[in-house]
Amino acid sequence: MRSSVPDHHEGCYFERPPEKLVLEGYRRWMAGFETGSVTPWEMTFSLYTGMLGAAEGRRALSELSHFVRTLRQCAACPLRSFPFGAHHICRDECLTLGLIAGLQHGDEATTLTCLRGVSCPGRSREIGEAAAGFADILAGLQQILLPIPQHAIEDVLSRAARATVH
């Protein structure tokens, strides 16, 4: 997978198209599972097709759906997320962004740190494969996240006061 030099998009990190697709896609898809309503999923569809076009948006949404479904099944703990549109992130959202960014930039250390933070060792391969499919489709659509250094992920993990429940 190739990595490009990030553009100097004005504004908030969360408003950059690649980060918005990952973060808002994750939040909205999770909200659909949590609420049992299709409305957040329809909102995700509108976001993806609006930003990527109809065909590419559907392809990327399919990979997001597979990734989030796999993540929900394999995560070490119940996943958390902020409401869509929030300009801050929780631990699980940080790990999601770090995982996709790590895969896109070939940063194996960050990728493994994120996988260890979100899954049990026996399930990390499944999450990694689903995340790689999502990261690949976004990269193929020129949606490259900014790199997130491993030390930043480790800092988030060290601050998280959440117990791991299997």
PDB file of C-alpha atoms in Angstrom:
ATOM      1  CA  MET A   1       0.000   0.000   0.000  1.00  0.00           C
ATOM      2  CA  ARG A   2       1.333   3.425  -0.789  1.00  0.00           C
ATOM      3  CA  SER A   3       1.511   6.391   1.487  1.00  0.00           C
ATOM      4  CA  SER A   4       1.225   9.952   0.299  1.00  0.00           C
ATOM      5  CA  VAL A   5       2.416  13.178   1.811  1.00  0.00           C
ATOM      6  CA  PRO A   6      -0.522  14.575   3.774  1.00  0.00           C
ATOM      7  CA  ASP A   7      -2.145  17.667   2.362  1.00  0.00           C
ATOM      8  CA  HIS A   8      -2.277  20.796   4.450  1.00  0.00           C
ATOM      9  CA  HIS A   9      -6.065  20.763   4.796  1.00  0.00           C
ATOM     10  CA  GLU A  10      -7.228  23.786   6.732  1.00  0.00           C
ATOM     11  CA  GLY A  11      -9.326  23.210   9.816  1.00  0.00           C
ATOM     12  CA  CYS A  12      -9.793  20.476  12.323  1.00  0.00           C
ATOM     13  CA  TYR A  13      -8.079  17.096  12.086  1.00  0.00           C
ATOM     14  CA  PHE A  14     -11.491  15.434  12.357  1.00  0.00           C
ATOM     15  CA  GLU A  15     -12.717  17.314   9.275  1.00  0.00           C
ATOM     16  CA  ARG A  16      -9.984  15.962   6.975  1.00  0.00           C
ATOM     17  CA  PRO A  17     -11.812  13.642   4.573  1.00  0.00           C
ATOM     18  CA  PRO A  18      -9.840  10.457   5.417  1.00  0.00           C
ATOM     19  CA  GLU A  19     -10.176  10.917   9.184  1.00  0.00           C
ATOM     20  CA  LYS A  20     -13.823  11.911   8.855  1.00  0.00           C
ATOM     21  CA  LEU A  21     -14.596   8.781   6.833  1.00  0.00           C
ATOM     22  CA  VAL A  22     -12.995   6.558   9.475  1.00  0.00           C
ATOM     23  CA  LEU A  23     -14.127   8.326  12.634  1.00  0.00           C
ATOM     24  CA  GLU A  24     -17.639   9.335  11.595  1.00  0.00           C
ATOM     25  CA  GLY A  25     -18.110   6.051   9.747  1.00  0.00           C
ATOM     26  CA  TYR A  26     -17.137   4.112  12.889  1.00  0.00           C
ATOM     27  CA  ARG A  27     -19.354   6.264  15.124  1.00  0.00           C
ATOM     28  CA  ARG A  28     -22.399   6.071  12.878  1.00  0.00           C
ATOM     29  CA  TRP A  29     -22.054   2.360  12.162  1.00  0.00           C
ATOM     30  CA  MET A  30     -21.665   1.655  15.881  1.00  0.00           C
ATOM     31  CA  ALA A  31     -24.735   3.819  16.632  1.00  0.00           C
ATOM     32  CA  GLY A  32     -26.753   1.686  14.247  1.00  0.00           C
ATOM     33  CA  PHE A  33     -25.823  -1.436  16.214  1.00  0.00           C
ATOM     34  CA  GLU A  34     -26.383   0.254  19.572  1.00  0.00           C
ATOM     35  CA  THR A  35     -29.767   1.796  18.762  1.00  0.00           C
ATOM     36  CA  GLY A  36     -31.170  -0.863  16.456  1.00  0.00           C
ATOM     37  CA  SER A  37     -32.112   1.945  14.068  1.00  0.00           C
ATOM     38  CA  VAL A  38     -31.139   2.065  10.408  1.00  0.00           C
ATOM     39  CA  THR A  39     -30.965   5.863  10.514  1.00  0.00           C
ATOM     40  CA  PRO A  40     -27.265   6.007  11.530  1.00  0.00           C
ATOM     41  CA  TRP A  41     -26.447   3.485   8.791  1.00  0.00           C
ATOM     42  CA  GLU A  42     -28.332   5.601   6.246  1.00  0.00           C
ATOM     43  CA  MET A  43     -26.373   8.632   7.482  1.00  0.00           C
ATOM     44  CA  THR A  44     -23.140   6.670   6.962  1.00  0.00           C
ATOM     45  CA  PHE A  45     -24.226   5.756   3.446  1.00  0.00           C
ATOM     46  CA  SER A  46     -24.930   9.430   2.701  1.00  0.00           C
ATOM     47  CA  LEU A  47     -21.556  10.476   4.137  1.00  0.00           C
ATOM     48  CA  TYR A  48     -19.614   7.909   2.108  1.00  0.00           C
ATOM     49  CA  THR A  49     -21.430   8.392  -1.192  1.00  0.00           C
ATOM     50  CA  GLY A  50     -21.370  12.164  -0.742  1.00  0.00           C
ATOM     51  CA  MET A  51     -17.612  12.211  -0.180  1.00  0.00           C
ATOM     52  CA  LEU A  52     -16.534   9.385  -2.487  1.00  0.00           C
ATOM     53  CA  GLY A  53     -19.242   9.106  -5.137  1.00  0.00           C
ATOM     54  CA  ALA A  54     -21.892   6.412  -5.467  1.00  0.00           C
ATOM     55  CA  ALA A  55     -19.850   3.383  -6.576  1.00  0.00           C
ATOM     56  CA  GLU A  56     -16.724   4.108  -4.535  1.00  0.00           C
ATOM     57  CA  GLY A  57     -18.781   5.079  -1.494  1.00  0.00           C
ATOM     58  CA  ARG A  58     -20.630   1.749  -1.565  1.00  0.00           C
ATOM     59  CA  ARG A  59     -17.361  -0.188  -1.883  1.00  0.00           C
ATOM     60  CA  ALA A  60     -15.762   1.684   1.030  1.00  0.00           C
ATOM     61  CA  LEU A  61     -18.923   1.347   3.117  1.00  0.00           C
ATOM     62  CA  SER A  62     -18.901  -2.399   2.582  1.00  0.00           C
ATOM     63  CA  GLU A  63     -15.368  -2.603   3.991  1.00  0.00           C
ATOM     64  CA  LEU A  64     -16.277  -0.301   6.911  1.00  0.00           C
ATOM     65  CA  SER A  65     -19.262  -2.503   7.693  1.00  0.00           C
ATOM     66  CA  HIS A  66     -17.139  -5.661   7.652  1.00  0.00           C
ATOM     67  CA  PHE A  67     -14.468  -4.014   9.813  1.00  0.00           C
ATOM     68  CA  VAL A  68     -16.899  -2.708  12.463  1.00  0.00           C
ATOM     69  CA  ARG A  69     -18.844  -5.985  12.550  1.00  0.00           C
ATOM     70  CA  THR A  70     -15.608  -7.935  13.030  1.00  0.00           C
ATOM     71  CA  LEU A  71     -14.382  -5.469  15.625  1.00  0.00           C
ATOM     72  CA  ARG A  72     -17.627  -5.801  17.603  1.00  0.00           C
ATOM     73  CA  GLN A  73     -17.356  -9.603  17.543  1.00  0.00           C
ATOM     74  CA  CYS A  74     -13.671  -9.776  18.429  1.00  0.00           C
ATOM     75  CA  ALA A  75     -13.018  -6.796  20.701  1.00  0.00           C
ATOM     76  CA  ALA A  76     -11.707  -7.540  24.170  1.00  0.00           C
ATOM     77  CA  CYS A  77     -14.308  -5.249  25.780  1.00  0.00           C
ATOM     78  CA  PRO A  78     -17.548  -3.591  24.723  1.00  0.00           C
ATOM     79  CA  LEU A  79     -16.611  -0.844  22.297  1.00  0.00           C
ATOM     80  CA  ARG A  80     -17.274   2.786  23.035  1.00  0.00           C
ATOM     81  CA  SER A  81     -17.718   5.839  20.854  1.00  0.00           C
ATOM     82  CA  PHE A  82     -18.727   9.462  21.118  1.00  0.00           C
ATOM     83  CA  PRO A  83     -21.786  10.769  19.303  1.00  0.00           C
ATOM     84  CA  PHE A  84     -21.143  11.611  15.675  1.00  0.00           C
ATOM     85  CA  GLY A  85     -19.823  15.100  15.088  1.00  0.00           C
ATOM     86  CA  ALA A  86     -17.980  15.311  18.421  1.00  0.00           C
ATOM     87  CA  HIS A  87     -14.574  16.991  18.187  1.00  0.00           C
ATOM     88  CA  HIS A  88     -12.830  14.679  20.619  1.00  0.00           C
ATOM     89  CA  ILE A  89     -12.187  10.960  20.637  1.00  0.00           C
ATOM     90  CA  CYS A  90     -12.321   8.141  23.137  1.00  0.00           C
ATOM     91  CA  ARG A  91      -9.840   5.304  23.581  1.00  0.00           C
ATOM     92  CA  ASP A  92     -11.542   2.939  21.112  1.00  0.00           C
ATOM     93  CA  GLU A  93     -11.839   5.645  18.458  1.00  0.00           C
ATOM     94  CA  CYS A  94      -8.158   6.488  18.888  1.00  0.00           C
ATOM     95  CA  LEU A  95      -7.246   2.825  18.464  1.00  0.00           C
ATOM     96  CA  THR A  96      -9.417   2.608  15.349  1.00  0.00           C
ATOM     97  CA  LEU A  97      -7.804   5.659  13.764  1.00  0.00           C
ATOM     98  CA  GLY A  98      -4.348   4.436  14.798  1.00  0.00           C
ATOM     99  CA  LEU A  99      -4.984   0.979  13.375  1.00  0.00           C
ATOM    100  CA  ILE A 100      -6.130   2.233   9.973  1.00  0.00           C
ATOM    101  CA  ALA A 101      -3.367   4.871   9.819  1.00  0.00           C
ATOM    102  CA  GLY A 102      -0.747   2.321  10.878  1.00  0.00           C
ATOM    103  CA  LEU A 103      -1.838  -0.072   8.140  1.00  0.00           C
ATOM    104  CA  GLN A 104      -1.852   2.654   5.502  1.00  0.00           C
ATOM    105  CA  HIS A 105       1.643   3.843   6.416  1.00  0.00           C
ATOM    106  CA  GLY A 106       3.192   0.409   6.932  1.00  0.00           C
ATOM    107  CA  ASP A 107       3.755   1.210  10.621  1.00  0.00           C
ATOM    108  CA  GLU A 108       3.784  -2.283  12.052  1.00  0.00           C
ATOM    109  CA  ALA A 109       4.546  -1.154  15.622  1.00  0.00           C
ATOM    110  CA  THR A 110       1.536   1.174  15.778  1.00  0.00           C
ATOM    111  CA  THR A 111      -0.682  -1.395  14.088  1.00  0.00           C
ATOM    112  CA  LEU A 112       0.274  -4.091  16.613  1.00  0.00           C
ATOM    113  CA  THR A 113      -0.126  -1.704  19.549  1.00  0.00           C
ATOM    114  CA  CYS A 114      -3.642  -0.836  18.371  1.00  0.00           C
ATOM    115  CA  LEU A 115      -4.553  -4.480  17.796  1.00  0.00           C
ATOM    116  CA  ARG A 116      -3.312  -5.445  21.270  1.00  0.00           C
ATOM    117  CA  GLY A 117      -5.275  -2.561  22.769  1.00  0.00           C
ATOM    118  CA  VAL A 118      -8.564  -3.487  21.183  1.00  0.00           C
ATOM    119  CA  SER A 119      -8.603  -7.294  20.993  1.00  0.00           C
ATOM    120  CA  CYS A 120      -7.731 -10.489  22.736  1.00  0.00           C
ATOM    121  CA  PRO A 121      -4.590 -12.096  21.239  1.00  0.00           C
ATOM    122  CA  GLY A 122      -6.594 -14.941  19.723  1.00  0.00           C
ATOM    123  CA  ARG A 123      -8.849 -12.580  17.769  1.00  0.00           C
ATOM    124  CA  SER A 124      -6.406  -9.899  16.623  1.00  0.00           C
ATOM    125  CA  ARG A 125      -5.754 -11.624  13.281  1.00  0.00           C
ATOM    126  CA  GLU A 126      -9.444 -11.350  12.317  1.00  0.00           C
ATOM    127  CA  ILE A 127      -9.582  -7.676  13.254  1.00  0.00           C
ATOM    128  CA  GLY A 128      -6.293  -7.020  11.459  1.00  0.00           C
ATOM    129  CA  GLU A 129      -7.562  -8.609   8.247  1.00  0.00           C
ATOM    130  CA  ALA A 130     -10.836  -6.668   8.324  1.00  0.00           C
ATOM    131  CA  ALA A 131      -8.980  -3.430   9.127  1.00  0.00           C
ATOM    132  CA  ALA A 132      -6.523  -4.066   6.272  1.00  0.00           C
ATOM    133  CA  GLY A 133      -9.388  -4.397   3.790  1.00  0.00           C
ATOM    134  CA  PHE A 134     -10.842  -1.099   4.988  1.00  0.00           C
ATOM    135  CA  ALA A 135      -7.448   0.648   5.003  1.00  0.00           C
ATOM    136  CA  ASP A 136      -6.681  -0.651   1.493  1.00  0.00           C
ATOM    137  CA  ILE A 137      -9.957   0.528  -0.041  1.00  0.00           C
ATOM    138  CA  LEU A 138      -9.520   3.989   1.490  1.00  0.00           C
ATOM    139  CA  ALA A 139      -5.925   4.199   0.244  1.00  0.00           C
ATOM    140  CA  GLY A 140      -7.048   3.142  -3.214  1.00  0.00           C
ATOM    141  CA  LEU A 141      -9.472   6.065  -3.131  1.00  0.00           C
ATOM    142  CA  GLN A 142      -6.680   8.485  -2.134  1.00  0.00           C
ATOM    143  CA  GLN A 143      -8.011   8.725   1.436  1.00  0.00           C
ATOM    144  CA  ILE A 144      -4.774   8.477   3.436  1.00  0.00           C
ATOM    145  CA  LEU A 145      -4.953   9.223   7.148  1.00  0.00           C
ATOM    146  CA  LEU A 146      -2.221  11.222   8.805  1.00  0.00           C
ATOM    147  CA  PRO A 147       0.285   8.967  10.598  1.00  0.00           C
ATOM    148  CA  ILE A 148      -0.264   8.477  14.314  1.00  0.00           C
ATOM    149  CA  PRO A 149       2.947   7.654  16.185  1.00  0.00           C
ATOM    150  CA  GLN A 150       3.087   4.579  18.373  1.00  0.00           C
ATOM    151  CA  HIS A 151       4.008   6.667  21.434  1.00  0.00           C
ATOM    152  CA  ALA A 152       0.745   8.625  21.058  1.00  0.00           C
ATOM    153  CA  ILE A 153      -1.249   5.375  21.062  1.00  0.00           C
ATOM    154  CA  GLU A 154       0.712   4.098  24.054  1.00  0.00           C
ATOM    155  CA  ASP A 155      -0.034   7.350  25.887  1.00  0.00           C
ATOM    156  CA  VAL A 156      -3.765   6.921  25.258  1.00  0.00           C
ATOM    157  CA  LEU A 157      -3.617   3.309  26.443  1.00  0.00           C
ATOM    158  CA  SER A 158      -1.731   4.267  29.607  1.00  0.00           C
ATOM    159  CA  ARG A 159      -4.352   6.908  30.468  1.00  0.00           C
ATOM    160  CA  ALA A 160      -7.349   4.677  29.875  1.00  0.00           C
ATOM    161  CA  ALA A 161      -8.667   3.606  33.235  1.00  0.00           C
ATOM    162  CA  ARG A 162     -10.901   0.944  31.795  1.00  0.00           C
ATOM    163  CA  ALA A 163     -10.585  -2.638  32.975  1.00  0.00           C
ATOM    164  CA  THR A 164     -10.389  -5.321  30.324  1.00  0.00           C
ATOM    165  CA  VAL A 165     -13.256  -7.791  30.520  1.00  0.00           C
ATOM    166  CA  HIS A 166     -13.253 -10.974  28.458  1.00  0.00           C
TER     167      HIS A 166
END
